[in-house]
XYZ file of C-alpha atoms in Angstrom:
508
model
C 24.657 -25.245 26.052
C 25.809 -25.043 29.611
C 22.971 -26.388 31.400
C 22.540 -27.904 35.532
C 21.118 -32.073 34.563
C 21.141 -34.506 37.298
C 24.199 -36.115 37.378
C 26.402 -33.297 36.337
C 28.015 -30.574 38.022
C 28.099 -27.955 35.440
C 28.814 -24.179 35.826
C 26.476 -21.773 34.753
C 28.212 -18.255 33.561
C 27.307 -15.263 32.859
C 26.586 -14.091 29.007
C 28.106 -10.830 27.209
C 28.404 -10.088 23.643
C 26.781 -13.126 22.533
C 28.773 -15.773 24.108
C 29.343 -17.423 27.851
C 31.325 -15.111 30.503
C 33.633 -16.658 32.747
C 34.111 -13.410 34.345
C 37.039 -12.997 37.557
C 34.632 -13.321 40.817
C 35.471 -16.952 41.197
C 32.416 -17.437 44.043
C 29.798 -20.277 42.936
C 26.808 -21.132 44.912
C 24.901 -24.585 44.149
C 21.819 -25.734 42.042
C 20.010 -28.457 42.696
C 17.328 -30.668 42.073
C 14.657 -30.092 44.285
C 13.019 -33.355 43.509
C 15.812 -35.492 44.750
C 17.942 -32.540 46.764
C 21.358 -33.338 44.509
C 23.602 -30.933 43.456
C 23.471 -30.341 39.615
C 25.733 -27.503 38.818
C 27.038 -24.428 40.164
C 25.939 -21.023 39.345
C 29.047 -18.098 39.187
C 28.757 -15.337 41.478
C 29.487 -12.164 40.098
C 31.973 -9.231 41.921
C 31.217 -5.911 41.260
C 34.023 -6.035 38.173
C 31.901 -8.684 36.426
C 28.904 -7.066 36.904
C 30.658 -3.416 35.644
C 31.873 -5.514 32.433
C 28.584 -6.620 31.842
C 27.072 -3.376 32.264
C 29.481 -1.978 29.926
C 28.979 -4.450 27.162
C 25.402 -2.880 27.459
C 26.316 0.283 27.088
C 28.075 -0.188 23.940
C 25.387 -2.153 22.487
C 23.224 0.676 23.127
C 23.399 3.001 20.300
C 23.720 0.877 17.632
C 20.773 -0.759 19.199
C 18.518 2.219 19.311
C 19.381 3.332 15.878
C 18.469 0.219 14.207
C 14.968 0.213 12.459
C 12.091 -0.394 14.030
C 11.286 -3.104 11.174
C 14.727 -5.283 11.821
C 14.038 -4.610 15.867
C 10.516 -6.215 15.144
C 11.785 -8.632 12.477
C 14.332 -10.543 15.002
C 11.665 -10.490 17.776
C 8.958 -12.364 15.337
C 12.655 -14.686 14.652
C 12.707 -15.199 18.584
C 8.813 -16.039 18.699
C 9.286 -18.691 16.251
C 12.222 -20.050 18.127
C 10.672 -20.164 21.537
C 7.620 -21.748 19.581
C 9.386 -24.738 18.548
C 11.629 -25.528 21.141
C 9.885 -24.300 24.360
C 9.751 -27.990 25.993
C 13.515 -28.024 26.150
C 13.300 -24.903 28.353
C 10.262 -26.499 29.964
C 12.448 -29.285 31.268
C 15.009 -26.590 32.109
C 12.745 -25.379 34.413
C 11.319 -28.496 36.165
C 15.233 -29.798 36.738
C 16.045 -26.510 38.769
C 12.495 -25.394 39.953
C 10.773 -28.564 40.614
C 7.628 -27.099 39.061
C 5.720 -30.248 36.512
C 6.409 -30.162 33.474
C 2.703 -28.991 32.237
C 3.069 -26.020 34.493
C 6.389 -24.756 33.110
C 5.492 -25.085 29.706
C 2.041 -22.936 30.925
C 4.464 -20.420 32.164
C 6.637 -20.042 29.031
C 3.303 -19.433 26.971
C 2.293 -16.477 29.320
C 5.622 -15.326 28.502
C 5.486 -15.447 25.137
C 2.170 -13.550 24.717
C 4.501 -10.733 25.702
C 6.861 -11.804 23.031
C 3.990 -11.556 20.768
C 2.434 -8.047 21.716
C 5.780 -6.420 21.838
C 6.012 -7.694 18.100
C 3.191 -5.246 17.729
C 5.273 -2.270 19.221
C 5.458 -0.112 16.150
C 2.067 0.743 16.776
C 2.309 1.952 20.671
C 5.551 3.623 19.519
C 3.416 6.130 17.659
C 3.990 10.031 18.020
C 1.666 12.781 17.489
C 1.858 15.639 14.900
C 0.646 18.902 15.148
C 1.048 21.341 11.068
C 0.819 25.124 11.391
C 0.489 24.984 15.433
C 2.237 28.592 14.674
C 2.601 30.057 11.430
C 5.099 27.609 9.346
C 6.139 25.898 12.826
C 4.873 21.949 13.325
C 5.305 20.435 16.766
C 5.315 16.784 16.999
C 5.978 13.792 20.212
C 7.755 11.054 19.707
C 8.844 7.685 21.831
C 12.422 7.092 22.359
C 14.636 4.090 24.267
C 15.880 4.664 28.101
C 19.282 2.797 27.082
C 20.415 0.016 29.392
C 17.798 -1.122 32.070
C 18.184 -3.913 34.398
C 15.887 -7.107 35.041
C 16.137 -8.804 38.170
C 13.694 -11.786 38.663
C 12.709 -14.189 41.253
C 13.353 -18.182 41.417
C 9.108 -18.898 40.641
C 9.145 -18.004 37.117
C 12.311 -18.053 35.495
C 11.020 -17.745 31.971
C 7.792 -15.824 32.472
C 8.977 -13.421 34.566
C 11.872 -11.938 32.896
C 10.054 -12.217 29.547
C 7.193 -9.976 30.996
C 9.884 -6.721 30.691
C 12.814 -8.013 27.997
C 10.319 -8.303 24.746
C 9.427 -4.793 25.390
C 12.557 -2.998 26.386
C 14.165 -4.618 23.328
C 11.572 -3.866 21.268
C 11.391 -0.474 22.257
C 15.399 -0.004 21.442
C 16.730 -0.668 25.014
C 20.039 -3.236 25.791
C 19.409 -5.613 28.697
C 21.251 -6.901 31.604
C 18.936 -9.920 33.304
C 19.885 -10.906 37.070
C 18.111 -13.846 37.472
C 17.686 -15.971 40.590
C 20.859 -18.595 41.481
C 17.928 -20.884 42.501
C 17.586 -21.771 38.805
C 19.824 -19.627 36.645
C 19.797 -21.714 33.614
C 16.736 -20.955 31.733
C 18.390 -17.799 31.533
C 21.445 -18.550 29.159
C 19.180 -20.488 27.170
C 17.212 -17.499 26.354
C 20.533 -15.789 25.646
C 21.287 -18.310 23.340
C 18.059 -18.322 21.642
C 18.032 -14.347 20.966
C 21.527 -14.921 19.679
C 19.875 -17.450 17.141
C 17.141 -15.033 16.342
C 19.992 -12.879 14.826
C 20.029 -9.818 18.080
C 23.559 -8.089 17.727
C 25.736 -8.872 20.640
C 25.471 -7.037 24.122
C 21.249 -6.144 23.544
C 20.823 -8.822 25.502
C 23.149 -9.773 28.661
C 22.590 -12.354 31.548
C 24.870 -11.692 34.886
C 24.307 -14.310 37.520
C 25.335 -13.440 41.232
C 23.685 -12.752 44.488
C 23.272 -9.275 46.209
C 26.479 -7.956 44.813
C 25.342 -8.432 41.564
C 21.936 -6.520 42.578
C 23.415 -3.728 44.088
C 25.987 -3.018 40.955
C 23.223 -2.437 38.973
C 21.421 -0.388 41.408
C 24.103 1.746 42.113
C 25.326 2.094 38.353
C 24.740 5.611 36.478
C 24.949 3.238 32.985
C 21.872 1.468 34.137
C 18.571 3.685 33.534
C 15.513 1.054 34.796
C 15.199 -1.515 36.823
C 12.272 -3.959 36.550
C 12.180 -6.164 39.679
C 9.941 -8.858 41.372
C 10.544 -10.397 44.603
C 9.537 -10.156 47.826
C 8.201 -6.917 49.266
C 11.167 -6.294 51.168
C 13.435 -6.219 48.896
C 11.375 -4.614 46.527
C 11.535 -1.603 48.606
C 15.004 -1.773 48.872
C 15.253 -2.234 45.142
C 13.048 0.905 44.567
C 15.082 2.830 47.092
C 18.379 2.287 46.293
C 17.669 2.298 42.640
C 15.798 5.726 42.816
C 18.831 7.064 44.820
C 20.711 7.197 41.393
C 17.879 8.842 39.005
C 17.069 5.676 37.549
C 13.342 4.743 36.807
C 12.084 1.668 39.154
C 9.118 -1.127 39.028
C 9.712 -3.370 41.852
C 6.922 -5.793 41.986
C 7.049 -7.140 45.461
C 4.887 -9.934 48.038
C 1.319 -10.688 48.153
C -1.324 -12.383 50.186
C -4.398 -12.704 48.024
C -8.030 -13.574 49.487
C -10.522 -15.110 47.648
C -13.998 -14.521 48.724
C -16.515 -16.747 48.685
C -20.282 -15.407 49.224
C -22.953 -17.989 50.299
C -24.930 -17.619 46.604
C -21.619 -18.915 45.029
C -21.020 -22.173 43.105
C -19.291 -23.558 45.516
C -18.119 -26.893 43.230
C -16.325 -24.010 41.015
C -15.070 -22.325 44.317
C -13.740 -25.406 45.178
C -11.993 -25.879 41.901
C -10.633 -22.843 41.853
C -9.253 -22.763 45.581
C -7.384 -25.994 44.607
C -5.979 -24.519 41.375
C -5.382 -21.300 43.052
C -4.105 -22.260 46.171
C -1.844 -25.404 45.089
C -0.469 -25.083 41.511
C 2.938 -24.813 41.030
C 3.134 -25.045 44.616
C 1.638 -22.474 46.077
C 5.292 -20.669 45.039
C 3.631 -17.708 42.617
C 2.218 -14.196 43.795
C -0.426 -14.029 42.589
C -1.400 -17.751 44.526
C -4.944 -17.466 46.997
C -3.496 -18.084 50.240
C -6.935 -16.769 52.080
C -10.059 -18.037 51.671
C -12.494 -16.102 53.015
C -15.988 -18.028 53.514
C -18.866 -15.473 54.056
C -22.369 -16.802 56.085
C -22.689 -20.766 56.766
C -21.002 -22.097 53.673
C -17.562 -22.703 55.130
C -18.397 -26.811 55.892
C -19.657 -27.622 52.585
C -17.045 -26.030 50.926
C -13.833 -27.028 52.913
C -15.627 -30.836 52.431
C -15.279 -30.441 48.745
C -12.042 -29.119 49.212
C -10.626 -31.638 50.904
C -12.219 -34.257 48.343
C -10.301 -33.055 45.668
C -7.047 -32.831 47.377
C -7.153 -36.513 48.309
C -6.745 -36.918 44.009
C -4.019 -34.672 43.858
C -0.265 -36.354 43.303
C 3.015 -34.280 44.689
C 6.261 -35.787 43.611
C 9.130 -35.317 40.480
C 7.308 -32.976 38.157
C 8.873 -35.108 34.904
C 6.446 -37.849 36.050
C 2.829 -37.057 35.667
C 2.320 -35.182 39.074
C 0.342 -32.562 39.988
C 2.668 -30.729 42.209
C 6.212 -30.838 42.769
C 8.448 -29.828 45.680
C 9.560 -26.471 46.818
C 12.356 -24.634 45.639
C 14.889 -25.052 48.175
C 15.084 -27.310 51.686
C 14.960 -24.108 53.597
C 12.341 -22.824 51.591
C 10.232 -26.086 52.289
C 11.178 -25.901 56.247
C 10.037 -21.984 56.414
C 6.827 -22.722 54.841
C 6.401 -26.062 57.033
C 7.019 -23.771 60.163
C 3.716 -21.409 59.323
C 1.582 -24.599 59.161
C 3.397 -25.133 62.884
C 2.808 -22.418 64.001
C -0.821 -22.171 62.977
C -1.983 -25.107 64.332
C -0.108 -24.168 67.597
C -2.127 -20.950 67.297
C -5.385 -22.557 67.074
C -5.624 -23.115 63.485
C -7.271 -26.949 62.629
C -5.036 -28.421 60.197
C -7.868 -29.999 57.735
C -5.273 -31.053 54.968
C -2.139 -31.961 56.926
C 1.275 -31.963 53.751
C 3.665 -32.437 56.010
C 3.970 -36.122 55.647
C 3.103 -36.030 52.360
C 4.458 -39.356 50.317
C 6.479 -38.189 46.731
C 5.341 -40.178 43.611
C 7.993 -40.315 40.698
C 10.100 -42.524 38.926
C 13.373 -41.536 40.660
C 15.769 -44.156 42.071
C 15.702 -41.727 45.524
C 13.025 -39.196 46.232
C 13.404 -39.316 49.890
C 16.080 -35.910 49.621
C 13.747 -33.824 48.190
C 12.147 -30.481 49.103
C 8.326 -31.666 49.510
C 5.390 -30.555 50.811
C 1.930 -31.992 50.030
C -1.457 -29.713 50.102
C -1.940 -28.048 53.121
C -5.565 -26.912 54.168
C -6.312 -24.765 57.608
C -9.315 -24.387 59.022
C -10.666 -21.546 61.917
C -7.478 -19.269 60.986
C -8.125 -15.954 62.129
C -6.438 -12.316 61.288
C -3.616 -12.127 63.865
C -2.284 -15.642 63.015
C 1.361 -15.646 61.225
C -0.144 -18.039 58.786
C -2.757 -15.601 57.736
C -0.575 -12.147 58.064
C 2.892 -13.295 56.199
C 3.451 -14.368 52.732
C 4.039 -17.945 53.159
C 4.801 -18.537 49.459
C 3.623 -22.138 49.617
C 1.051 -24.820 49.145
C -1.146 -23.734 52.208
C -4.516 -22.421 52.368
C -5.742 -20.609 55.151
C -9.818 -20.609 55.558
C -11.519 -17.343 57.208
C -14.805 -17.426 58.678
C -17.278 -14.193 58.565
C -20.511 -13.272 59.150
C -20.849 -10.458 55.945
C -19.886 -9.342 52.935
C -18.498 -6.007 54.609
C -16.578 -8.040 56.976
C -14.459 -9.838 53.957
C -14.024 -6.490 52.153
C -12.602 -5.053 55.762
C -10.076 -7.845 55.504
C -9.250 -7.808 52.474
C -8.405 -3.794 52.178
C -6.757 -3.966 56.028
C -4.489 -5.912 54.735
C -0.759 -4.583 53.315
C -0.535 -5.944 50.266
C -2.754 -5.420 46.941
C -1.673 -7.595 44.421
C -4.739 -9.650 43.165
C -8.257 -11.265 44.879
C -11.168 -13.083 43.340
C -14.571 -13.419 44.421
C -17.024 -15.876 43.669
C -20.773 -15.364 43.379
C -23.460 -15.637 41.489
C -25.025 -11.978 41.847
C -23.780 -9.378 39.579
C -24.531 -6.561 41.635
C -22.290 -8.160 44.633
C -19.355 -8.358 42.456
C -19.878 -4.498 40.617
C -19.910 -3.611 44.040
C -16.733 -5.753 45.002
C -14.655 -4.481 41.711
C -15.336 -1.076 42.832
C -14.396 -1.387 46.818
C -11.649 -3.688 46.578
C -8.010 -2.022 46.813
C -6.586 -4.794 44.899
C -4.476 -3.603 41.617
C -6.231 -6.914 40.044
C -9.395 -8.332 40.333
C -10.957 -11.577 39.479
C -14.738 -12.317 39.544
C -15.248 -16.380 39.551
C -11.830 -16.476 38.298
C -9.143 -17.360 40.897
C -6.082 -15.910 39.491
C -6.523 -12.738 37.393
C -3.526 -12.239 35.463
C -4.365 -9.797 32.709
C -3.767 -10.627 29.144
C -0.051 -9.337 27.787
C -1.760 -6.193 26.010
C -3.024 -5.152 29.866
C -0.876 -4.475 32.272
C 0.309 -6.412 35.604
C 0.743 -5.132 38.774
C -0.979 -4.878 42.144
C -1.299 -1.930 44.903
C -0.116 -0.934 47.882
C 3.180 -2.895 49.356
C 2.580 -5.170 46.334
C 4.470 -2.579 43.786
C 7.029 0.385 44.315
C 6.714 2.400 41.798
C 4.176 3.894 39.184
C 4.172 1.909 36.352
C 2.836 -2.240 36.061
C 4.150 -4.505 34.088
C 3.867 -5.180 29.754
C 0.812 -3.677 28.341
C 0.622 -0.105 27.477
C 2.516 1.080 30.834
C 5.541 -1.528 30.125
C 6.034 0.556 26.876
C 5.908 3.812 28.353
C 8.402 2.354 31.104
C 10.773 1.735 28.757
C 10.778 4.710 26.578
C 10.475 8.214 27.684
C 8.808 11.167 25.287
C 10.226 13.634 23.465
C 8.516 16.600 21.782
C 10.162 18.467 19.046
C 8.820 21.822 17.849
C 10.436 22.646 14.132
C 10.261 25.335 11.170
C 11.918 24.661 8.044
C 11.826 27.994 6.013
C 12.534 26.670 2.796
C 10.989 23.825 1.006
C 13.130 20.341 0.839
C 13.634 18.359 -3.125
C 14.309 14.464 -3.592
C 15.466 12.916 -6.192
C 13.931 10.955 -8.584
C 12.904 7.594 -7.244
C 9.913 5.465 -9.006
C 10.680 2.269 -6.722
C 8.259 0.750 -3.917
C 9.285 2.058 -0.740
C 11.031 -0.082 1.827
C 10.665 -0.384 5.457
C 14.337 -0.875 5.742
């Protein structure tokens, strides 16, 4: 397997028709380690011919794709379950090498991704039509679910397994060929899942990996051949996504940015809240959208709870993610010295940096740790609303505390604000929180949970500049993304025979 280690300087290709893709672009752009900052590959960068080939090899795959049974679709996804199953920690280390995430975390995120894997094995059932006999006389009308053809999956550096596996279970499953873009921040994980659907026994060109940059991106927006595009990324280029990939008829989900609050009212368990703020606010390094960046402490609570904050990030260990850490480094250098420039520019603003991670020592086993892309736990205190740190997603391991007087004051914030993609509150009266699930504009809610990503068989996606587009991620409205319906409306004058046949029937 082509894959970025420490030490070597591999390139990572594309993938078409089952194998590795050289392709003709000749561009590369580095990977590294963000642990130690070394270079440990180089990712290709497709032209717009690579990324036509690719989209072609899609194309062709399409048909014989869609016309294959439901039962061998389903049978080589339960093949790729089993697969990802027993051999997820070599993607997990995958993962930590190019993201920086620990290893705990990335294994965490390939198991969210496979719960898609496993309720897209349980498509059949969502792929059901509806059947109207006699509607007129001797005429039957019935609906039934059929593939898009090739769609498009372009997904962000955070989640380089989970993310892509929330759309490519279903669109496969479903009958569709895929073309993933992923990130060049970490564009290994990517072949590896092209080599493990390859094992799983899926015919060549269903599923396709073309790595590039914005080239690659806006090949497959502009391409007729391409029918969807799932996307997640920043809200920005989410629009453009949805825009430009509109423009040509195609169907669009671009997932964009986020700045979720959590809300803490003054009845609250506020050793929980803290908990959860820490979890919330610092796993995987703050680097996930669905991450509280705002706290929002309501009445006289905000001392106590900042205190027991604080005391729990003083346990907390950042460094190399292979060695028993808690948090690992950012994703990039520049990445790290954008994210360092909010907590800058906040305490410049007023801000009191509480939890300072600037200067943040690394832990790890690594002969030189000094090169890498870190940023300890960062805690603000006294931010208020017109602050950059409080109106930008910072992406990051920093935590911005709000002070208010009400309950209506933290709602007012909270549905002010641009984005929608997910907010918590914490409390202890059930009336509070009925009445929070119902005001909030937030496409997903958590009540003394801090990061409420639905189960695979609900759907994910937030409001406002947090999606473009009508239709959320896996669940129910992934399916229906990636088919579209058909109703057919049929008389048959004279009755059909068959033969002769006293076998069991197959599902074949």
């Amino acid at each position: 397997m082509t894959q970025a280690v420490p030490g070597s300087t591999t390139t990572i290709r594309h993938w078409l028709n089952g194998k590795e893709f050289v392709g003709t672009g000749g561009g590369t752009a580095p990977v590294t380690n963000p642990a130690t900052g070394a270079v440990t590959g180089h990712v290709a960068l497709a032209d717009a011919v690579d990324a036509r080939t690719v989209i072609d090899a899609a194309r062709a795959a399409f048909p014989g794709w869609r016309d294959t049974s439901l039962a061998k679709r389903v049978d080589v996804l339960f093949r790729f379950r089993e697969l990802l199953n027993a051999r997820k920690h070599e993607l997990a280390e995958i993962i930590t090498a190019e993201h920086g995430k620990v290893l705990p975390d990335a294994v965490g995120e390939i198991s969210r991704g496979q719960d898609v894997v496993e309720f897209a094995c349980g498509i059949p059932h969502l792929l059901k039509g509806g059947f109207t006999e006699n509607a007129s006389t001797k005429v039957d009308v019935f609906s039934l679910r059929q593939p898009l053809g090739p769609v498009a999956i372009i997904s962000p550096f955070n989640f380089p397994a989970m993310v892509p596996m929330w759309f490519f279970p279903v669109a496969i499953a479903a009958g569709n060929t895929v073309v993933l873009k992923p990130s060049e921040k970490d564009p290994t994980a990517s072949i590896w899942l092209a080599r493990l659907w390859s094992e799983a026994g899926l015919p060549d060109g269903v599923f396709n990996v073309l790595q590039g940059d914005k080239v690659a991106v806006d090949t497959l927006l502009d391409s007729r051949n391409i029918k969807a595009v799932s996307f997640v990324g920043s809200t920005p280029i989410a629009q453009y996504v949805y825009e430009r990939g509109t423009a040509t008829g195609k169907r669009v989900q671009a997932l964009g940015g986020a700045k979720n609050h959590a809300v803490v009212l003054p009845d609250a368990d506020l050793d929980l809240a803290a908990d959860a703020m820490v979890n919330a606010g610092f796993g995987s390094a703050g680097e996930r959208c669905m991450a509280i960046s705002a706290l929002i402490a309501v009445g006289d609570i905000a001392d106590e709870l900042i205190a027991k904050i604080v005391e729990r990030t003083r346990t907390l260990k950042t460094g190399d993610g292979t060695c028993g850490t808690d948090m690992g480094p950012l994703v990039t250098k520049a990445h790290r010295d954008r994210v360092t420039s909010y907590v800058d520019a906040g305490a410049a603003a007023g801000a009191t940096v509480v939890v300072d991670g600037r200067d943040v020592e690394p832990h790890g086993e690594a002969a030189d740790l000094t090169d890498g892309f870190w940023l300890g736990p960062t805690l603000l205190d006294h931010v208020t609303p017109e602050m950059t740190v409080y109106t930008d997603e910072i992406f990051g391991p920093v935590l911005s505390v709000v002070r208010v007087d009400t309950y209506d004051e933290a709602l007012d914030l909270i549905n002010a604000n641009p984005y929608g993609n997910g907010t918590a509150i914490f409390t202890n009266d059930g009336g509070a929180a009925r009445r929070f699930q119902n005001e909030v504009e937030v496409g997903m809610v958590g009540i003394n949970v801090p990061i409420p990503v639905p189960m695979a068989y609900y759907s994910f996606g937030g409001w406002k500049n947090s999606l473009f587009g009508d239709t959320h991620a896996h669940g129910t409205e992934g399916v229906h993304f990636f088919t579209r319906a058909k109703v057919v409306t049929e008389r048959w004058l004279d009755p059909s025979h068959g033969g002769i046949n006293l076998g069991f029937p197959q599902n074949i």
